[in-house]
mmCIF file of C-alpha atoms in Angstrom:
data_model
loop_
_atom_site.group_PDB
_atom_site.id
_atom_site.type_symbol
_atom_site.label_atom_id
_atom_site.label_comp_id
_atom_site.label_asym_id
_atom_site.label_seq_id
_atom_site.Cartn_x
_atom_site.Cartn_y
_atom_site.Cartn_z
ATOM 1 C CA UNK A 871 42.139 36.978 28.857
ATOM 2 C CA UNK A 872 42.288 33.855 26.741
ATOM 3 C CA UNK A 873 41.967 31.713 29.846
ATOM 4 C CA UNK A 874 38.842 33.593 30.945
ATOM 5 C CA UNK A 875 37.270 33.200 27.481
ATOM 6 C CA UNK A 876 38.083 29.478 27.476
ATOM 7 C CA UNK A 877 36.473 29.035 30.911
ATOM 8 C CA UNK A 878 33.346 30.962 29.805
ATOM 9 C CA UNK A 879 33.058 28.854 26.618
ATOM 10 C CA UNK A 880 33.400 25.648 28.635
ATOM 11 C CA UNK A 881 30.763 26.809 31.120
ATOM 12 C CA UNK A 882 28.404 27.712 28.249
ATOM 13 C CA UNK A 883 28.787 24.316 26.583
ATOM 14 C CA UNK A 884 28.321 22.534 29.902
ATOM 15 C CA UNK A 885 25.163 24.533 30.640
ATOM 16 C CA UNK A 886 23.672 23.849 27.199
ATOM 17 C CA UNK A 887 24.476 20.146 27.471
ATOM 18 C CA UNK A 888 22.952 19.974 30.969
ATOM 19 C CA UNK A 889 19.809 21.790 29.808
ATOM 20 C CA UNK A 890 19.409 19.484 26.782
ATOM 21 C CA UNK A 891 19.887 16.390 28.951
ATOM 22 C CA UNK A 892 17.304 17.613 31.454
ATOM 23 C CA UNK A 893 14.873 18.432 28.625
ATOM 24 C CA UNK A 894 15.237 14.954 27.118
ATOM 25 C CA UNK A 895 14.773 13.356 30.535
ATOM 26 C CA UNK A 896 11.679 15.497 31.109
ATOM 27 C CA UNK A 897 10.179 14.569 27.727
ATOM 28 C CA UNK A 898 10.982 10.871 28.134
ATOM 29 C CA UNK A 899 9.580 10.830 31.680
ATOM 30 C CA UNK A 900 6.051 10.862 30.255
ATOM 31 C CA UNK A 901 4.663 8.051 28.063
ATOM 32 C CA UNK A 902 3.987 8.934 24.434
ATOM 33 C CA UNK A 903 0.328 9.254 23.369
ATOM 34 C CA UNK A 904 1.213 6.852 20.525
ATOM 35 C CA UNK A 905 1.886 4.142 23.118
ATOM 36 C CA UNK A 906 -0.993 5.037 25.430
ATOM 37 C CA UNK A 907 -4.006 5.580 23.162
ATOM 38 C CA UNK A 908 -5.499 4.506 19.871
ATOM 39 C CA UNK A 909 -3.911 6.711 17.204
ATOM 40 C CA UNK A 910 -4.216 6.964 13.433
ATOM 41 C CA UNK A 911 -2.215 6.479 10.243
ATOM 42 C CA UNK A 912 -2.932 7.098 6.565
ATOM 43 C CA UNK A 913 -0.800 6.022 3.600
ATOM 44 C CA UNK A 914 -0.826 6.666 -0.139
ATOM 45 C CA UNK A 915 1.400 4.643 -2.466
ATOM 46 C CA UNK A 916 2.171 4.118 -6.151
ATOM 47 C CA UNK A 917 3.125 0.643 -7.351
ATOM 48 C CA UNK A 918 3.861 -1.774 -10.159
ATOM 49 C CA UNK A 919 2.037 -5.099 -10.400
ATOM 50 C CA UNK A 920 3.235 -8.430 -11.810
ATOM 51 C CA UNK A 921 0.615 -11.008 -12.876
ATOM 52 C CA UNK A 922 0.534 -14.662 -11.842
ATOM 53 C CA UNK A 923 -1.645 -17.669 -12.570
ATOM 54 C CA UNK A 924 -4.844 -16.982 -14.456
ATOM 55 C CA UNK A 925 -4.144 -13.269 -14.750
ATOM 56 C CA UNK A 926 -0.825 -13.985 -16.480
ATOM 57 C CA UNK A 927 -2.706 -16.106 -19.014
ATOM 58 C CA UNK A 928 -4.815 -13.049 -19.879
ATOM 59 C CA UNK A 929 -2.265 -10.223 -19.551
ATOM 60 C CA UNK A 930 1.346 -11.286 -19.055
ATOM 61 C CA UNK A 931 2.930 -7.830 -18.786
ATOM 62 C CA UNK A 932 3.873 -5.853 -15.685
ATOM 63 C CA UNK A 933 1.360 -3.102 -14.981
ATOM 64 C CA UNK A 934 2.718 0.373 -14.115
ATOM 65 C CA UNK A 935 -0.694 1.814 -13.188
ATOM 66 C CA UNK A 936 -1.439 0.961 -9.570
ATOM 67 C CA UNK A 937 -2.367 3.170 -6.635
ATOM 68 C CA UNK A 938 -3.145 2.248 -3.027
ATOM 69 C CA UNK A 939 -4.766 4.186 -0.182
ATOM 70 C CA UNK A 940 -4.906 2.865 3.398
ATOM 71 C CA UNK A 941 -6.175 4.155 6.721
ATOM 72 C CA UNK A 942 -5.386 2.496 10.073
ATOM 73 C CA UNK A 943 -6.331 2.620 13.726
ATOM 74 C CA UNK A 944 -3.058 2.000 15.615
ATOM 75 C CA UNK A 945 -3.374 0.253 18.965
ATOM 76 C CA UNK A 946 -0.721 0.466 21.732
ATOM 77 C CA UNK A 947 -0.195 -3.310 21.510
ATOM 78 C CA UNK A 948 1.579 -2.893 18.121
ATOM 79 C CA UNK A 949 -1.299 -4.043 15.953
ATOM 80 C CA UNK A 950 -3.675 -2.082 13.769
ATOM 81 C CA UNK A 951 -7.038 -2.428 12.083
ATOM 82 C CA UNK A 952 -7.542 -0.644 8.798
ATOM 83 C CA UNK A 953 -9.334 -0.138 5.519
ATOM 84 C CA UNK A 954 -7.667 -0.156 2.126
ATOM 85 C CA UNK A 955 -8.650 0.607 -1.429
ATOM 86 C CA UNK A 956 -6.999 1.828 -4.612
ATOM 87 C CA UNK A 957 -7.005 1.416 -8.355
ATOM 88 C CA UNK A 958 -5.207 -1.186 -10.476
ATOM 89 C CA UNK A 959 -5.167 -1.235 -14.267
ATOM 90 C CA UNK A 960 -3.486 -3.611 -16.707
ATOM 91 C CA UNK A 961 -3.519 -3.549 -20.505
ATOM 92 C CA UNK A 962 -2.017 -5.582 -23.331
ATOM 93 C CA UNK A 963 -2.422 -5.252 -27.092
ATOM 94 C CA UNK A 964 -2.059 -8.272 -29.373
ATOM 95 C CA UNK A 965 -1.392 -8.232 -33.102
ATOM 96 C CA UNK A 966 -4.136 -8.647 -35.674
ATOM 97 C CA UNK A 967 -5.483 -12.191 -35.898
ATOM 98 C CA UNK A 968 -8.646 -14.102 -36.765
ATOM 99 C CA UNK A 969 -10.606 -14.764 -33.583
ATOM 100 C CA UNK A 970 -13.812 -16.616 -32.898
ATOM 101 C CA UNK A 971 -16.162 -14.028 -31.328
ATOM 102 C CA UNK A 972 -19.574 -14.680 -29.754
ATOM 103 C CA UNK A 973 -22.139 -11.901 -29.463
ATOM 104 C CA UNK A 974 -25.115 -13.250 -27.564
ATOM 105 C CA UNK A 975 -26.125 -16.473 -29.316
ATOM 106 C CA UNK A 976 -24.377 -15.551 -32.570
ATOM 107 C CA UNK A 977 -20.844 -16.760 -33.306
ATOM 108 C CA UNK A 978 -18.552 -15.314 -35.949
ATOM 109 C CA UNK A 979 -14.906 -15.076 -36.930
ATOM 110 C CA UNK A 980 -13.430 -11.614 -36.571
ATOM 111 C CA UNK A 981 -10.117 -10.365 -37.940
ATOM 112 C CA UNK A 982 -9.066 -7.696 -35.480
ATOM 113 C CA UNK A 983 -6.429 -6.281 -33.178
ATOM 114 C CA UNK A 984 -7.157 -7.580 -29.693
ATOM 115 C CA UNK A 985 -6.728 -5.208 -26.732
ATOM 116 C CA UNK A 986 -7.051 -6.811 -23.321
ATOM 117 C CA UNK A 987 -7.775 -4.658 -20.268
ATOM 118 C CA UNK A 988 -8.376 -5.380 -16.593
ATOM 119 C CA UNK A 989 -9.384 -2.868 -13.913
ATOM 120 C CA UNK A 990 -9.551 -3.717 -10.195
ATOM 121 C CA UNK A 991 -10.777 -1.513 -7.337
ATOM 122 C CA UNK A 992 -10.217 -3.325 -4.015
ATOM 123 C CA UNK A 993 -12.250 -2.687 -0.864
ATOM 124 C CA UNK A 994 -10.741 -4.594 2.057
ATOM 125 C CA UNK A 995 -10.300 -4.593 5.813
ATOM 126 C CA UNK A 996 -6.775 -5.179 7.118
ATOM 127 C CA UNK A 997 -5.076 -6.482 10.258
ATOM 128 C CA UNK A 998 -1.398 -5.579 10.737
ATOM 129 C CA UNK A 999 1.222 -6.431 13.331
ATOM 130 C CA UNK A 1000 4.233 -4.119 13.808
ATOM 131 C CA UNK A 1001 7.626 -5.265 15.074
ATOM 132 C CA UNK A 1002 8.351 -1.893 16.733
ATOM 133 C CA UNK A 1003 6.284 0.321 19.017
ATOM 134 C CA UNK A 1004 4.047 3.097 17.696
ATOM 135 C CA UNK A 1005 6.614 5.855 18.334
ATOM 136 C CA UNK A 1006 9.494 4.139 16.514
ATOM 137 C CA UNK A 1007 11.323 5.761 13.602
ATOM 138 C CA UNK A 1008 11.357 2.447 11.671
ATOM 139 C CA UNK A 1009 8.303 0.163 11.797
ATOM 140 C CA UNK A 1010 8.395 -3.117 9.830
ATOM 141 C CA UNK A 1011 5.115 -5.042 9.700
ATOM 142 C CA UNK A 1012 3.145 -7.977 8.363
ATOM 143 C CA UNK A 1013 -0.432 -7.563 7.174
ATOM 144 C CA UNK A 1014 -3.399 -9.628 6.103
ATOM 145 C CA UNK A 1015 -6.305 -8.030 4.250
ATOM 146 C CA UNK A 1016 -9.546 -9.525 3.020
ATOM 147 C CA UNK A 1017 -12.797 -8.395 1.533
ATOM 148 C CA UNK A 1018 -13.633 -7.868 -2.092
ATOM 149 C CA UNK A 1019 -12.841 -6.014 -5.282
ATOM 150 C CA UNK A 1020 -14.768 -4.567 -8.175
ATOM 151 C CA UNK A 1021 -13.407 -6.093 -11.373
ATOM 152 C CA UNK A 1022 -13.923 -4.850 -14.928
ATOM 153 C CA UNK A 1023 -12.766 -7.279 -17.629
ATOM 154 C CA UNK A 1024 -12.962 -5.782 -21.123
ATOM 155 C CA UNK A 1025 -11.422 -7.508 -24.128
ATOM 156 C CA UNK A 1026 -11.638 -5.412 -27.296
ATOM 157 C CA UNK A 1027 -11.691 -6.995 -30.770
ATOM 158 C CA UNK A 1028 -11.259 -3.874 -32.862
ATOM 159 C CA UNK A 1029 -14.433 -1.882 -32.095
ATOM 160 C CA UNK A 1030 -16.224 -4.884 -30.568
ATOM 161 C CA UNK A 1031 -15.884 -5.611 -26.862
ATOM 162 C CA UNK A 1032 -16.330 -8.659 -24.660
ATOM 163 C CA UNK A 1033 -17.011 -7.287 -21.176
ATOM 164 C CA UNK A 1034 -17.679 -8.758 -17.757
ATOM 165 C CA UNK A 1035 -17.700 -6.895 -14.456
ATOM 166 C CA UNK A 1036 -18.719 -7.512 -10.872
ATOM 167 C CA UNK A 1037 -17.722 -7.453 -7.215
ATOM 168 C CA UNK A 1038 -15.778 -10.552 -6.175
ATOM 169 C CA UNK A 1039 -14.047 -11.800 -3.029
ATOM 170 C CA UNK A 1040 -10.355 -11.000 -2.550
ATOM 171 C CA UNK A 1041 -7.467 -11.542 -0.138
ATOM 172 C CA UNK A 1042 -4.158 -9.649 0.093
ATOM 173 C CA UNK A 1043 -1.357 -10.640 2.520
ATOM 174 C CA UNK A 1044 1.552 -8.171 2.610
ATOM 175 C CA UNK A 1045 4.807 -7.191 4.285
ATOM 176 C CA UNK A 1046 6.090 -3.657 4.544
ATOM 177 C CA UNK A 1047 8.054 -0.986 6.359
ATOM 178 C CA UNK A 1048 7.282 2.561 7.476
ATOM 179 C CA UNK A 1049 10.187 4.971 7.948
ATOM 180 C CA UNK A 1050 9.679 8.274 9.803
ATOM 181 C CA UNK A 1051 13.259 9.476 10.287
ATOM 182 C CA UNK A 1052 12.958 9.929 14.042
ATOM 183 C CA UNK A 1053 10.708 8.897 16.928
ATOM 184 C CA UNK A 1054 7.194 10.373 17.020
ATOM 185 C CA UNK A 1055 7.622 12.181 13.703
ATOM 186 C CA UNK A 1056 4.352 12.414 11.771
ATOM 187 C CA UNK A 1057 5.309 12.247 8.096
ATOM 188 C CA UNK A 1058 7.287 9.342 6.716
ATOM 189 C CA UNK A 1059 7.833 6.993 3.789
ATOM 190 C CA UNK A 1060 6.497 3.486 3.234
ATOM 191 C CA UNK A 1061 7.301 0.489 1.050
ATOM 192 C CA UNK A 1062 5.141 -2.616 0.700
ATOM 193 C CA UNK A 1063 5.073 -5.960 -1.124
ATOM 194 C CA UNK A 1064 1.535 -7.337 -1.482
ATOM 195 C CA UNK A 1065 0.258 -10.596 -2.947
ATOM 196 C CA UNK A 1066 -3.349 -10.127 -4.059
ATOM 197 C CA UNK A 1067 -5.800 -12.751 -5.261
ATOM 198 C CA UNK A 1068 -9.208 -11.753 -6.625
ATOM 199 C CA UNK A 1069 -11.562 -14.683 -7.193
ATOM 200 C CA UNK A 1070 -12.710 -13.651 -10.658
ATOM 201 C CA UNK A 1071 -13.026 -16.134 -13.536
ATOM 202 C CA UNK A 1072 -14.181 -15.319 -17.046
ATOM 203 C CA UNK A 1073 -13.205 -16.417 -20.572
ATOM 204 C CA UNK A 1074 -9.454 -15.685 -21.034
ATOM 205 C CA UNK A 1075 -8.976 -14.954 -17.317
ATOM 206 C CA UNK A 1076 -9.191 -18.326 -15.590
ATOM 207 C CA UNK A 1077 -8.477 -19.693 -12.107
ATOM 208 C CA UNK A 1078 -8.830 -16.313 -10.320
ATOM 209 C CA UNK A 1079 -6.642 -13.224 -10.690
ATOM 210 C CA UNK A 1080 -3.464 -13.246 -8.530
ATOM 211 C CA UNK A 1081 -0.731 -10.606 -8.706
ATOM 212 C CA UNK A 1082 2.256 -9.254 -6.785
ATOM 213 C CA UNK A 1083 2.318 -5.487 -6.257
ATOM 214 C CA UNK A 1084 5.426 -3.595 -5.128
ATOM 215 C CA UNK A 1085 4.576 -0.076 -3.964
ATOM 216 C CA UNK A 1086 6.152 2.950 -2.313
ATOM 217 C CA UNK A 1087 4.747 6.226 -1.076
ATOM 218 C CA UNK A 1088 4.123 8.519 1.885
ATOM 219 C CA UNK A 1089 2.576 7.871 5.267
ATOM 220 C CA UNK A 1090 1.364 10.086 8.111
ATOM 221 C CA UNK A 1091 0.564 9.234 11.745
ATOM 222 C CA UNK A 1092 -1.133 11.439 14.293
ATOM 223 C CA UNK A 1093 -3.032 11.438 17.585
#
């Protein structure tokens, strides 16, 4: 009896293994839509930003308030075209001091607590190249983005404010990695390191506004 049960168990395992192998061969016999057609990807990330250059001269602290949203058209040749935006905010408060303040054509000395703020809303087009095909579970990439950004510079002197805003040119090269867990899975995770330079110059913020943003979040691909 034990011998019969052992033979039946072996036959069952062999049959299941054969069926699974045939299924995998059947699935892999047809090319994936990800590698045959233009497909799509969307990502949302949260990040921290570190200032450099002129931006560090205005606000020298790391900003914890940064969000990024990207959409991409994925081409079978491992590159993508996309659009990206988001919201970046930095703030630093300085101790009370006497500051020369100009309001229009009138200059005066003001004793006040200075609160420096900087808001950036990028609007860029991106070109990315992936080092793995569109179905891969792990997809490292390099990216270059360019376009512009809306910048709001507001420096508060107590209740007074020195403000300048406008849309300026911007560039943002980046490297990153998307991780889906397995081939052709839709949802995944993403990390990215982006160097951004917004060509904005005003008062305390000189020689443009560069920063390095490290971000992580979720990504989703579909066809």
